[in-house]
């Protein structure tokens, strides 16, 4: 009997599994979904096999069925109904401890998680699916970088192409497409992803509203004048690159680096990253901000760093109220804005961060 693993179970599997398939190399064109759940013995064996990829405390596996009558209660299973006709390639054949199953593809997983998460959390999951990191609880920082043949699971472009194949009106398709606008390829750690979401989300959702945000992108930085009087440039790759226009229309850039020591276990890599930060910080045309774990997990400190980024980019404070105003209406505006900011920070970087 075909078994289709979905939602959070498929997400946790993909984020912890080396991805040795290059783009377009997935062998399956599978799209059909079984009518009912497998038997208790199969479920038990599958649960034990998938338990290796699940976060601590996760006791149920997510499976898909195509008929409501097939969603009978079963121990250790969360059954999800999907009667839609999905595009070919929506499922990838996998072998879990000797059991052949069909795993929801990373693109389908993004759509499925829209059923369970708020827009900002869904964007955070999108970052993880399009990242260059793989979760590993045995490593420092809880993740390692995908390198060599262990390629990124998917990309923003591939997820968008998949969603656009679905008929209009498909459940949660609209939410998934909206969340995808706030996802970027190439994050190297969950913390980087959380920071980027707070920078990208619009002001009305508690974010900073920066549209031009890129992850680990090369940028040329002016490095002074050489002995012949010619401009000297260096190339650097900040974890997060934010670009915006100042009040006078001038182009401004801020590079944000997250504490590399928390995700790089190799001491030589730590030294290299520290040197990189120092070089970027010295560049007169490029503002550099370096964030450590303590700065991101304390809300007040994090807000101070975001304000520094705002000033470096030449942006006005938000919301705009009369300076030193103590009117009840202005104070209420400020209070609501601060509440939205805190709630977003708490879901991305604080105690309520979604557990990947």
XYZ file of C-alpha atoms in Angstrom:
356
model
C 0.000 0.000 0.000
C 1.302 3.455 -0.866
C 2.022 5.677 2.157
C 2.258 9.460 1.723
C 4.115 11.315 4.490
C 3.233 14.997 4.768
C 3.211 18.281 6.690
C 5.489 18.598 9.720
C 6.813 15.039 9.484
C 7.995 15.581 5.904
C 9.402 19.005 6.847
C 11.490 17.607 9.712
C 12.680 14.747 7.519
C 13.874 17.021 4.712
C 15.602 19.492 7.033
C 17.655 16.722 8.658
C 18.363 14.562 5.632
C 21.322 15.136 3.259
C 19.911 16.120 -0.119
C 22.035 14.371 -2.723
C 19.716 15.001 -5.670
C 20.523 17.894 -7.970
C 17.787 20.159 -9.314
C 15.486 18.295 -11.682
C 16.889 14.889 -10.729
C 13.970 13.654 -8.623
C 12.940 10.374 -10.239
C 9.259 10.289 -9.325
C 6.258 11.729 -11.102
C 3.987 10.446 -8.349
C 0.879 12.506 -7.659
C -1.794 10.109 -6.346
C -2.722 9.774 -2.672
C -3.971 6.609 -0.923
C -7.626 6.396 0.062
C -6.988 5.223 3.623
C -4.330 4.956 6.293
C -2.014 1.952 6.569
C -2.496 -0.631 9.308
C -1.335 -0.211 12.888
C 1.699 -2.452 12.432
C 2.929 -0.469 9.444
C 2.271 2.824 11.224
C 4.231 1.672 14.266
C 7.227 0.588 12.210
C 7.145 3.784 10.170
C 6.898 5.902 13.316
C 9.980 4.231 14.759
C 11.896 4.799 11.551
C 10.882 8.441 11.213
C 11.467 9.136 14.903
C 15.147 9.621 14.126
C 14.293 12.735 12.106
C 11.700 14.226 14.458
C 12.346 16.838 17.167
C 12.141 15.665 20.758
C 8.588 15.200 22.022
C 7.035 14.640 18.580
C 4.971 11.451 18.911
C 2.708 11.514 15.835
C 3.485 11.265 12.136
C 1.589 13.156 9.440
C 0.061 11.065 6.651
C -2.176 11.965 3.706
C -5.390 10.288 2.575
C -7.651 11.214 -0.341
C -11.015 10.328 1.237
C -12.691 11.493 4.395
C -13.698 7.915 5.152
C -10.018 6.996 5.286
C -9.259 9.407 8.150
C -10.101 6.964 10.906
C -8.414 7.559 14.236
C -5.120 5.730 14.539
C -2.581 5.804 17.322
C 0.490 7.833 16.482
C -0.995 9.358 13.299
C -2.290 12.771 12.269
C -4.323 12.091 9.134
C -4.713 14.936 6.627
C -7.286 14.981 3.841
C -6.155 15.981 0.351
C -8.562 15.321 -2.492
C -6.983 17.821 -4.928
C -5.173 16.621 -8.029
C -1.570 17.562 -7.395
C 1.122 18.226 -10.032
C 3.432 15.397 -10.992
C 6.477 15.224 -8.757
C 4.568 16.225 -5.618
C 5.928 13.130 -3.840
C 9.429 11.722 -3.691
C 9.999 7.985 -3.077
C 12.122 7.350 0.026
C 13.129 4.299 2.014
C 12.777 4.727 5.783
C 14.458 1.888 7.687
C 13.435 -0.579 4.984
C 9.932 0.869 4.464
C 9.204 2.513 1.103
C 7.142 5.671 1.438
C 6.320 8.699 -0.662
C 7.506 11.908 1.006
C 5.789 15.204 0.187
C 8.257 17.220 -1.871
C 9.765 20.342 -0.260
C 7.555 22.475 -2.514
C 4.389 20.641 -1.441
C 5.498 20.764 2.202
C 5.572 24.576 2.011
C 1.941 24.566 0.861
C 0.959 22.032 3.529
C 2.534 24.048 6.344
C 0.381 27.026 5.326
C -2.463 25.025 6.892
C -0.818 25.164 10.316
C 1.294 28.337 10.543
C 0.912 32.088 10.508
C 2.395 34.009 7.585
C 5.610 34.971 9.401
C 6.203 31.406 10.627
C 5.534 30.089 7.125
C 8.135 32.496 5.735
C 10.582 31.183 8.367
C 9.895 27.608 7.207
C 10.393 28.766 3.612
C 13.824 30.104 4.530
C 14.719 26.714 6.019
C 13.577 24.828 2.909
C 15.579 27.164 0.638
C 18.619 27.286 2.922
C 22.156 25.955 2.716
C 21.993 24.459 6.217
C 20.909 21.058 7.464
C 19.749 20.479 11.041
C 21.964 18.247 13.158
C 21.450 18.163 16.928
C 24.926 16.701 17.471
C 26.685 19.722 15.946
C 27.473 23.052 17.578
C 24.640 25.455 16.881
C 22.348 22.578 15.914
C 23.075 22.715 12.190
C 25.733 22.154 9.551
C 26.238 23.671 6.128
C 25.143 21.737 3.073
C 28.253 21.394 0.967
C 29.365 19.524 -2.127
C 26.685 17.105 -3.330
C 24.436 17.967 -0.349
C 22.575 20.721 -2.191
C 19.762 23.029 -1.096
C 16.383 21.298 -0.914
C 14.613 23.790 -3.153
C 14.489 27.476 -4.023
C 12.047 30.360 -3.978
C 11.707 30.061 -7.756
C 10.924 26.332 -7.610
C 8.328 26.757 -4.876
C 6.683 29.592 -6.790
C 6.626 27.536 -9.993
C 5.016 24.638 -8.120
C 2.348 26.841 -6.513
C 1.551 28.414 -9.870
C 0.784 24.948 -11.285
C -2.019 24.546 -8.760
C -5.521 25.679 -9.733
C -6.678 29.017 -8.368
C -8.747 28.406 -5.288
C -6.522 25.586 -4.047
C -6.669 25.707 -0.282
C -3.891 27.866 1.273
C -2.292 28.584 -2.115
C -2.826 32.326 -1.684
C -1.283 32.379 1.789
C 1.693 30.358 0.579
C 2.314 32.777 -2.297
C 2.080 35.786 0.041
C 4.514 34.220 2.500
C 6.908 33.368 -0.320
C 7.357 37.092 -1.014
C 9.238 37.248 2.300
C 11.518 34.253 1.667
C 15.061 34.380 0.274
C 17.446 31.637 -0.826
C 20.721 30.875 0.911
C 20.303 31.267 4.691
C 23.100 29.466 6.547
C 21.397 29.027 9.929
C 17.927 29.186 11.514
C 18.950 32.328 13.403
C 19.922 34.076 10.163
C 16.507 33.146 8.787
C 14.717 34.597 11.820
C 16.628 37.874 11.556
C 15.872 38.131 7.839
C 12.133 37.615 8.386
C 12.033 40.527 10.848
C 13.783 42.701 8.261
C 11.518 41.678 5.380
C 8.025 41.617 6.848
C 6.020 44.838 6.368
C 5.662 47.423 9.111
C 2.021 46.520 9.725
C 3.159 43.004 10.711
C 5.903 44.174 13.045
C 8.752 43.924 10.548
C 11.096 46.556 9.148
C 9.657 46.500 5.629
C 12.928 46.281 3.678
C 12.311 44.800 0.250
C 15.927 44.411 -0.891
C 17.282 41.728 1.437
C 19.686 39.033 0.216
C 21.390 36.156 1.991
C 25.144 35.527 1.645
C 25.433 37.564 -1.526
C 28.716 38.906 -2.839
C 29.073 42.678 -2.691
C 31.920 44.972 -3.717
C 33.125 47.355 -1.037
C 35.307 50.415 -1.500
C 38.610 49.823 0.316
C 40.422 53.117 -0.158
C 42.951 54.398 -2.682
C 46.008 52.451 -3.751
C 49.546 53.812 -4.283
C 48.673 54.867 -7.837
C 45.680 56.881 -6.703
C 43.141 54.392 -8.008
C 40.127 53.101 -6.133
C 40.628 49.730 -4.466
C 37.697 47.329 -4.013
C 37.253 44.124 -2.042
C 34.526 41.511 -2.324
C 32.773 40.400 0.841
C 29.790 38.145 1.572
C 27.763 39.344 4.575
C 25.245 36.896 6.025
C 22.456 39.370 5.249
C 22.704 42.282 2.838
C 20.094 45.047 3.138
C 19.864 47.795 0.539
C 17.655 50.863 0.583
C 17.434 54.439 -0.617
C 18.107 57.202 1.895
C 15.983 60.325 2.276
C 17.830 62.020 -0.587
C 17.573 58.991 -2.876
C 21.141 57.814 -2.321
C 21.868 54.075 -2.355
C 22.833 52.675 1.036
C 23.873 49.197 2.152
C 24.078 47.433 5.490
C 25.725 44.061 5.958
C 24.517 42.017 8.920
C 26.565 39.086 10.197
C 25.264 36.671 12.796
C 27.709 35.329 15.425
C 29.564 32.739 13.363
C 30.990 30.957 16.401
C 27.553 29.567 17.204
C 27.225 27.739 13.870
C 30.802 27.105 12.745
C 32.451 24.363 14.792
C 35.802 24.683 12.991
C 38.066 27.188 14.790
C 39.720 28.201 11.500
C 36.318 29.124 10.092
C 35.618 31.230 13.192
C 38.891 33.138 12.722
C 38.109 33.631 9.025
C 34.646 34.975 9.789
C 35.978 37.345 12.446
C 38.522 38.703 9.977
C 35.795 39.138 7.382
C 33.666 41.129 9.819
C 36.556 43.421 10.688
C 37.317 44.114 7.020
C 33.707 44.947 6.276
C 33.428 47.164 9.346
C 36.344 49.281 8.116
C 34.746 50.045 4.755
C 33.616 53.663 4.629
C 30.847 53.127 2.090
C 29.348 50.092 3.789
C 27.821 49.895 7.252
C 28.421 46.621 9.054
C 26.401 45.242 11.960
C 27.487 42.090 13.789
C 24.943 40.295 15.949
C 25.663 37.599 18.521
C 23.195 35.244 20.154
C 22.747 37.469 23.212
C 21.802 40.406 20.988
C 19.112 38.489 19.138
C 17.551 36.727 22.138
C 17.080 39.937 24.158
C 14.282 42.038 22.689
C 15.473 45.437 23.915
C 19.005 44.862 22.633
C 17.729 43.547 19.306
C 15.509 46.587 18.819
C 18.517 48.817 19.395
C 20.445 47.009 16.647
C 17.501 47.259 14.245
C 17.351 50.978 14.934
C 21.031 51.265 14.029
C 20.308 49.503 10.747
C 17.419 51.893 10.079
C 19.590 54.962 10.689
C 22.408 53.571 8.533
C 19.909 53.130 5.687
C 18.583 56.659 6.108
C 15.058 55.582 6.964
C 12.732 57.601 9.187
C 11.409 56.100 12.439
C 8.095 54.270 12.327
C 5.401 55.044 13.259
C 5.768 58.771 12.636
C 4.292 60.814 15.440
C 5.084 64.260 16.778
C 8.408 64.293 18.608
C 8.035 63.746 22.364
C 4.268 63.615 21.910
C 2.357 62.519 24.981
C -1.107 62.664 23.435
C -3.190 59.548 24.154
C -3.738 58.850 20.455
C -0.029 58.986 19.600
C 0.876 56.890 22.608
C -1.674 54.274 21.532
C -0.184 54.221 18.013
C 3.291 53.676 19.453
C 2.025 51.004 21.825
C 0.365 49.004 19.041
C 3.463 49.209 16.831
C 5.695 48.061 19.668
C 3.354 45.179 20.456
C 3.494 43.963 16.823
C 7.289 44.181 16.840
C 7.599 42.237 20.058
C 5.216 39.511 18.881
C 7.136 39.065 15.628
C 10.494 38.954 17.430
C 9.128 36.405 19.894
C 7.988 34.096 17.076
C 11.216 34.445 15.073
C 13.933 34.729 17.728
C 12.336 34.528 21.175
C 10.675 31.892 23.305
C 7.892 31.135 20.800
C 10.182 30.516 17.818
C 8.791 27.713 15.667
C 10.845 24.562 16.266
C 12.230 23.314 12.990
